[in-house]
Amino acid sequence: MFKKILVPTDASEHSRRALKKALELAQTIHADVLLLHVSYTPQAYWGYTVSYGITVTQEQLEQNGELALEATLMGMDTSQVVLNRRVESGHPVTVILEQIKKENIDLVVMGSHGYGAITGSVLGSVSQRVLQRATCPVLIIK
């Protein structure tokens, strides 16, 4: 059965709903949950830094990531579940797929939209790519 559940978050309402379902499932089956926020970096998209006079430090990315984790967790009952939190930098799809392998994730639970959401689309681009490329089951929450 599922021992480790990964929940990628961008602090959107879709991510919060995904975390809520993941926590319910984890409590029922006694699984651990890894809550992951991926901070975008220009290098993740273009392979080099494009600053236009704007400098964002790694520390700022981590602080923003921690705020996203806190926003996602706000009001959630995590007392009955082992919950680990992580902030990474890079392209969300790449980092999520890396974490699946690195952490031996058995299930990904994620929102249908969030990172890079396109209005009117059936599934967000990140959710769709993770669903197509993940090596474990992916549960998409609307």
Coordinates of N, CA and C in Angstrom, one line a residue:
M1 N 0.8 -1.2 0.0 CA 0.0 0.0 0.0 C 0.9 1.2 0.0
F2 N 0.3 2.4 0.1 CA 1.0 3.7 0.1 C 1.6 4.0 1.4
K3 N 3.0 4.1 1.5 CA 3.7 4.5 2.7 C 4.1 6.0 2.7
K4 N 4.4 6.5 1.6 CA 4.8 7.9 1.5 C 4.0 8.6 0.4
I5 N 3.4 9.7 0.8 CA 2.6 10.5 -0.1 C 3.2 11.9 -0.3
L6 N 3.4 12.3 -1.5 CA 3.9 13.6 -1.8 C 2.8 14.6 -2.2
V7 N 2.8 15.7 -1.6 CA 1.8 16.8 -1.9 C 2.6 18.0 -2.4
P8 N 2.7 18.3 -3.7 CA 3.3 19.5 -4.1 C 2.3 20.7 -3.9
T9 N 2.8 21.8 -3.5 CA 1.9 23.0 -3.2 C 2.5 24.3 -3.7
D10 N 1.6 25.1 -4.2 CA 1.9 26.5 -4.5 C 1.0 27.4 -3.7
A11 N 0.4 26.9 -2.6 CA -0.5 27.6 -1.7 C -1.8 28.0 -2.3
S12 N -2.1 27.5 -3.5 CA -3.4 27.8 -4.1 C -4.5 27.0 -3.4
E13 N -5.8 27.3 -3.7 CA -6.9 26.6 -3.1 C -6.9 25.1 -3.5
H14 N -6.5 24.9 -4.8 CA -6.4 23.5 -5.3 C -5.4 22.7 -4.5
S15 N -4.3 23.3 -4.2 CA -3.2 22.7 -3.4 C -3.7 22.4 -2.0
R16 N -4.5 23.3 -1.4 CA -5.0 23.1 0.0 C -6.0 21.9 0.0
R17 N -6.8 21.9 -1.1 CA -7.8 20.7 -1.1 C -7.0 19.4 -1.3
A18 N -6.0 19.4 -2.1 CA -5.1 18.2 -2.3 C -4.5 17.8 -0.9
L19 N -4.0 18.7 -0.2 CA -3.4 18.4 1.1 C -4.4 17.8 2.1
K20 N -5.6 18.4 2.1 CA -6.7 17.9 3.0 C -7.0 16.5 2.7
K21 N -7.1 16.1 1.4 CA -7.4 14.8 1.0 C -6.3 13.8 1.3
A22 N -5.0 14.3 1.1 CA -3.9 13.5 1.4 C -3.7 13.2 2.9
L23 N -4.1 14.2 3.7 CA -4.0 14.0 5.2 C -5.1 13.0 5.6
E24 N -6.3 13.1 5.0 CA -7.3 12.1 5.4 C -6.9 10.7 5.0
L25 N -6.3 10.6 3.8 CA -5.9 9.3 3.3 C -4.7 8.8 4.2
A26 N -3.8 9.6 4.4 CA -2.6 9.2 5.2 C -3.0 8.8 6.6
Q27 N -3.9 9.4 7.2 CA -4.4 9.0 8.5 C -5.0 7.6 8.5
T28 N -5.8 7.4 7.5 CA -6.5 6.1 7.3 C -5.5 4.9 7.1
I29 N -4.5 5.2 6.2 CA -3.6 4.1 5.9 C -2.3 4.1 6.6
H30 N -2.1 5.1 7.5 CA -0.9 5.3 8.3 C 0.3 5.5 7.4
A31 N 0.2 6.5 6.5 CA 1.2 6.9 5.6 C 1.8 8.2 6.0
D32 N 3.1 8.5 5.6 CA 3.7 9.7 5.9 C 3.4 10.7 4.7
V33 N 3.4 12.0 5.0 CA 3.2 13.0 4.0 C 4.4 13.9 3.8
L34 N 4.8 14.1 2.6 CA 5.8 15.1 2.3 C 5.2 16.3 1.6
L35 N 5.1 17.4 2.2 CA 4.6 18.6 1.6 C 5.7 19.4 1.0
L36 N 5.6 19.6 -0.3 CA 6.7 20.2 -1.1 C 6.3 21.5 -1.8
H37 N 7.1 22.5 -1.7 CA 6.9 23.7 -2.4 C 8.1 23.9 -3.3
V38 N 7.9 24.2 -4.6 CA 9.0 24.4 -5.5 C 9.0 25.9 -5.9
S39 N 10.1 26.6 -5.6 CA 10.2 28.0 -6.0 C 10.8 28.1 -7.4
Y40 N 10.1 28.9 -8.2 CA 10.6 29.0 -9.6 C 11.9 29.8 -9.6
T41 N 12.8 29.4 -10.5 CA 14.0 30.1 -10.8 C 14.1 30.4 -12.3
P42 N 14.7 31.5 -12.7 CA 14.8 31.7 -14.1 C 15.6 30.6 -14.8
Q43 N 16.7 30.1 -14.1 CA 17.5 29.0 -14.7 C 16.6 27.8 -15.1
A44 N 15.6 27.6 -14.3 CA 14.7 26.4 -14.5 C 14.0 26.5 -15.9
Y45 N 13.8 27.7 -16.4 CA 13.1 27.9 -17.6 C 14.0 28.1 -18.8
W46 N 15.1 28.9 -18.6 CA 15.9 29.3 -19.7 C 17.3 28.8 -19.7
G47 N 17.7 28.2 -18.6 CA 19.1 27.6 -18.4 C 20.1 28.7 -18.0
Y48 N 19.7 29.9 -17.9 CA 20.6 31.0 -17.4 C 19.7 32.1 -16.7
T49 N 20.4 32.9 -16.0 CA 19.7 33.9 -15.2 C 19.4 35.1 -16.1
V50 N 18.2 35.6 -16.0 CA 17.7 36.8 -16.7 C 17.2 37.7 -15.5
S51 N 18.0 38.7 -15.2 CA 17.7 39.5 -14.0 C 16.9 40.8 -14.3
Y52 N 17.1 41.5 -15.4 CA 16.5 42.8 -15.6 C 16.6 43.7 -14.4
G53 N 17.7 43.6 -13.7 CA 17.9 44.4 -12.5 C 17.2 43.9 -11.3
I54 N 16.6 42.8 -11.4 CA 15.9 42.2 -10.2 C 16.7 41.1 -9.7
T55 N 17.0 41.1 -8.4 CA 17.8 40.0 -7.8 C 17.0 39.4 -6.7
V56 N 16.8 38.1 -6.9 CA 16.2 37.3 -5.8 C 17.2 36.3 -5.3
T57 N 17.4 36.4 -4.0 CA 18.4 35.5 -3.4 C 17.8 34.1 -3.1
Q58 N 18.6 33.2 -2.9 CA 18.2 31.8 -2.5 C 17.4 31.9 -1.2
E59 N 17.9 32.8 -0.3 CA 17.3 32.9 1.0 C 15.8 33.4 0.8
Q60 N 15.6 34.4 -0.1 CA 14.3 34.9 -0.3 C 13.4 33.8 -0.9
L61 N 13.9 33.0 -1.8 CA 13.2 31.9 -2.4 C 12.7 31.0 -1.3
E62 N 13.7 30.6 -0.4 CA 13.3 29.7 0.7 C 12.3 30.3 1.7
Q63 N 12.4 31.6 2.0 CA 11.5 32.3 2.8 C 10.1 32.3 2.2
N64 N 10.0 32.6 0.9 CA 8.7 32.6 0.2 C 8.2 31.2 0.2
G65 N 9.0 30.2 0.0 CA 8.6 28.8 0.0 C 8.0 28.4 1.4
E66 N 8.7 28.8 2.4 CA 8.1 28.5 3.8 C 6.8 29.2 4.0
L67 N 6.6 30.4 3.5 CA 5.3 31.1 3.6 C 4.3 30.3 2.8
A68 N 4.6 29.8 1.7 CA 3.7 29.0 0.9 C 3.3 27.7 1.7
L69 N 4.2 27.1 2.3 CA 3.9 25.9 3.1 C 3.0 26.3 4.3
E70 N 3.3 27.4 5.0 CA 2.5 27.8 6.1 C 1.0 28.1 5.6
A71 N 0.9 28.8 4.5 CA -0.4 29.1 3.9 C -1.2 27.9 3.6
T72 N -0.5 26.9 3.0 CA -1.2 25.6 2.7 C -1.6 24.9 3.9
L73 N -0.8 24.9 5.0 CA -1.1 24.2 6.2 C -2.1 24.9 7.1
M74 N -2.4 26.2 6.9 CA -3.3 26.9 7.7 C -4.6 26.3 7.9
G75 N -4.9 26.0 9.2 CA -6.2 25.4 9.6 C -6.3 23.9 9.4
M76 N -5.2 23.2 8.9 CA -5.2 21.8 8.7 C -4.8 21.1 10.0
D77 N -5.4 19.9 10.2 CA -5.1 19.1 11.4 C -4.1 18.1 10.9
T78 N -2.8 18.3 11.4 CA -1.8 17.3 11.0 C -1.3 16.5 12.2
S79 N -2.1 16.5 13.3 CA -1.6 15.9 14.5 C -1.6 14.3 14.4
Q80 N -2.4 13.8 13.5 CA -2.4 12.3 13.4 C -1.5 11.7 12.3
V81 N -0.7 12.6 11.7 CA 0.1 12.2 10.5 C 1.5 12.6 10.7
V82 N 2.4 11.8 10.2 CA 3.8 12.3 10.1 C 3.9 13.1 8.9
L83 N 4.2 14.4 9.1 CA 4.3 15.4 8.0 C 5.7 16.0 7.9
N84 N 6.3 15.9 6.8 CA 7.6 16.5 6.5 C 7.4 17.6 5.5
R85 N 8.2 18.7 5.7 CA 8.0 19.9 4.8 C 9.3 20.1 4.1
R86 N 9.2 20.5 2.8 CA 10.5 20.8 2.0 C 10.2 21.9 1.1
V87 N 11.2 22.8 0.9 CA 11.2 23.8 -0.1 C 12.4 23.6 -1.0
E88 N 12.2 23.5 -2.3 CA 13.2 23.3 -3.3 C 13.1 24.4 -4.4
S89 N 14.2 24.7 -5.1 CA 14.1 25.6 -6.2 C 14.3 24.9 -7.5
G90 N 13.7 25.5 -8.5 CA 13.8 24.9 -9.9 C 12.5 24.9 -10.6
H91 N 12.4 24.0 -11.6 CA 11.2 23.9 -12.4 C 10.3 22.9 -11.7
P92 N 9.1 23.2 -11.4 CA 8.2 22.4 -10.6 C 8.1 20.9 -11.1
V93 N 7.9 20.7 -12.3 CA 7.8 19.3 -12.8 C 9.0 18.5 -12.6
T94 N 10.2 19.1 -12.9 CA 11.5 18.4 -12.7 C 11.7 18.1 -11.3
V95 N 11.5 19.1 -10.4 CA 11.7 18.9 -8.9 C 10.8 17.8 -8.4
I96 N 9.5 17.9 -8.8 CA 8.5 16.9 -8.3 C 8.9 15.5 -8.7
L97 N 9.3 15.3 -9.9 CA 9.7 14.0 -10.4 C 11.0 13.5 -9.7
E98 N 11.9 14.4 -9.5 CA 13.1 14.1 -8.7 C 12.8 13.6 -7.3
Q99 N 11.9 14.3 -6.6 CA 11.5 14.0 -5.3 C 10.8 12.6 -5.2
I100 N 10.0 12.3 -6.2 CA 9.4 11.0 -6.3 C 10.4 9.9 -6.2
K101 N 11.5 10.0 -7.0 CA 12.6 9.0 -7.0 C 13.4 9.1 -5.7
K102 N 13.8 10.3 -5.3 CA 14.7 10.4 -4.2 C 14.1 9.9 -2.9
E103 N 12.8 10.2 -2.7 CA 12.1 9.9 -1.5 C 11.3 8.6 -1.5
N104 N 11.4 7.9 -2.6 CA 10.6 6.6 -2.8 C 9.1 6.9 -2.5
I105 N 8.6 7.8 -3.2 CA 7.2 8.2 -3.0 C 6.3 7.2 -3.7
D106 N 5.2 6.8 -3.0 CA 4.3 5.8 -3.5 C 3.1 6.4 -4.1
L107 N 2.7 7.7 -3.8 CA 1.6 8.3 -4.3 C 1.8 9.8 -4.3
V108 N 1.4 10.5 -5.4 CA 1.4 12.0 -5.4 C -0.1 12.4 -5.4
V109 N -0.4 13.4 -4.5 CA -1.7 13.9 -4.5 C -1.5 15.4 -4.7
M110 N -2.1 15.9 -5.8 CA -1.9 17.3 -6.2 C -3.2 17.9 -6.7
G111 N -3.2 19.3 -6.6 CA -4.3 20.0 -7.2 C -4.4 20.0 -8.7
S112 N -5.6 20.1 -9.2 CA -5.7 20.1 -10.7 C -5.1 21.3 -11.3
H113 N -5.1 22.4 -10.6 CA -4.5 23.7 -11.1 C -3.6 24.3 -10.0
G114 N -2.8 25.2 -10.4 CA -2.0 25.9 -9.4 C -0.8 26.4 -10.2
Y115 N 0.4 25.8 -10.0 CA 1.6 26.2 -10.7 C 1.2 26.4 -12.2
G116 N 1.4 27.6 -12.7 CA 1.2 27.8 -14.2 C -0.2 27.5 -14.7
A117 N -1.2 27.7 -13.8 CA -2.6 27.4 -14.2 C -3.0 28.3 -15.4
I118 N -3.7 27.6 -16.3 CA -4.2 28.3 -17.5 C -5.7 28.4 -17.3
T119 N -6.2 29.6 -17.3 CA -7.7 29.7 -17.2 C -8.4 29.0 -18.2
G120 N -9.4 28.2 -17.8 CA -10.3 27.4 -18.7 C -9.7 26.1 -19.1
S121 N -8.5 25.8 -18.7 CA -7.9 24.5 -19.1 C -8.5 23.4 -18.1
V122 N -8.5 22.2 -18.6 CA -9.1 21.1 -17.9 C -8.1 20.7 -16.8
L123 N -6.9 20.7 -17.0 CA -5.8 20.3 -16.1 C -4.7 21.3 -16.2
G124 N -4.1 21.7 -15.1 CA -2.9 22.6 -15.1 C -1.8 21.9 -15.8
S125 N -0.9 22.7 -16.4 CA 0.2 22.2 -17.1 C 1.2 21.4 -16.3
V126 N 1.4 21.8 -15.0 CA 2.3 21.0 -14.1 C 1.6 19.7 -13.7
S127 N 0.4 19.8 -13.3 CA -0.4 18.6 -13.0 C -0.4 17.6 -14.1
Q128 N -0.6 18.1 -15.3 CA -0.7 17.2 -16.5 C 0.7 16.5 -16.8
R129 N 1.8 17.3 -16.7 CA 3.1 16.7 -16.9 C 3.5 15.7 -15.9
V130 N 3.2 16.0 -14.6 CA 3.5 15.1 -13.5 C 2.7 13.8 -13.8
L131 N 1.4 13.9 -14.1 CA 0.5 12.8 -14.3 C 1.1 11.9 -15.4
Q132 N 1.6 12.5 -16.5 CA 2.1 11.8 -17.6 C 3.5 11.1 -17.3
R133 N 4.3 11.7 -16.5 CA 5.7 11.3 -16.3 C 6.1 10.6 -15.0
A134 N 5.2 10.7 -14.0 CA 5.5 10.1 -12.7 C 5.6 8.6 -12.8
T135 N 6.5 8.1 -11.9 CA 6.7 6.6 -11.8 C 5.8 6.0 -10.8
C136 N 4.9 6.7 -10.2 CA 4.0 6.2 -9.2 C 2.6 6.8 -9.5
P137 N 1.6 6.2 -8.8 CA 0.2 6.8 -9.1 C 0.1 8.3 -8.7
V138 N -0.7 9.0 -9.4 CA -1.0 10.4 -9.1 C -2.5 10.6 -9.0
L139 N -2.9 11.2 -7.9 CA -4.3 11.5 -7.6 C -4.4 13.0 -7.8
I140 N -5.3 13.4 -8.7 CA -5.5 14.8 -9.0 C -6.8 15.2 -8.3
I141 N -6.7 16.3 -7.5 CA -7.9 16.8 -6.8 C -8.4 18.1 -7.4
K142 N -9.7 18.1 -7.7 CA -10.3 19.4 -8.3 C -10.6 20.4 -7.2

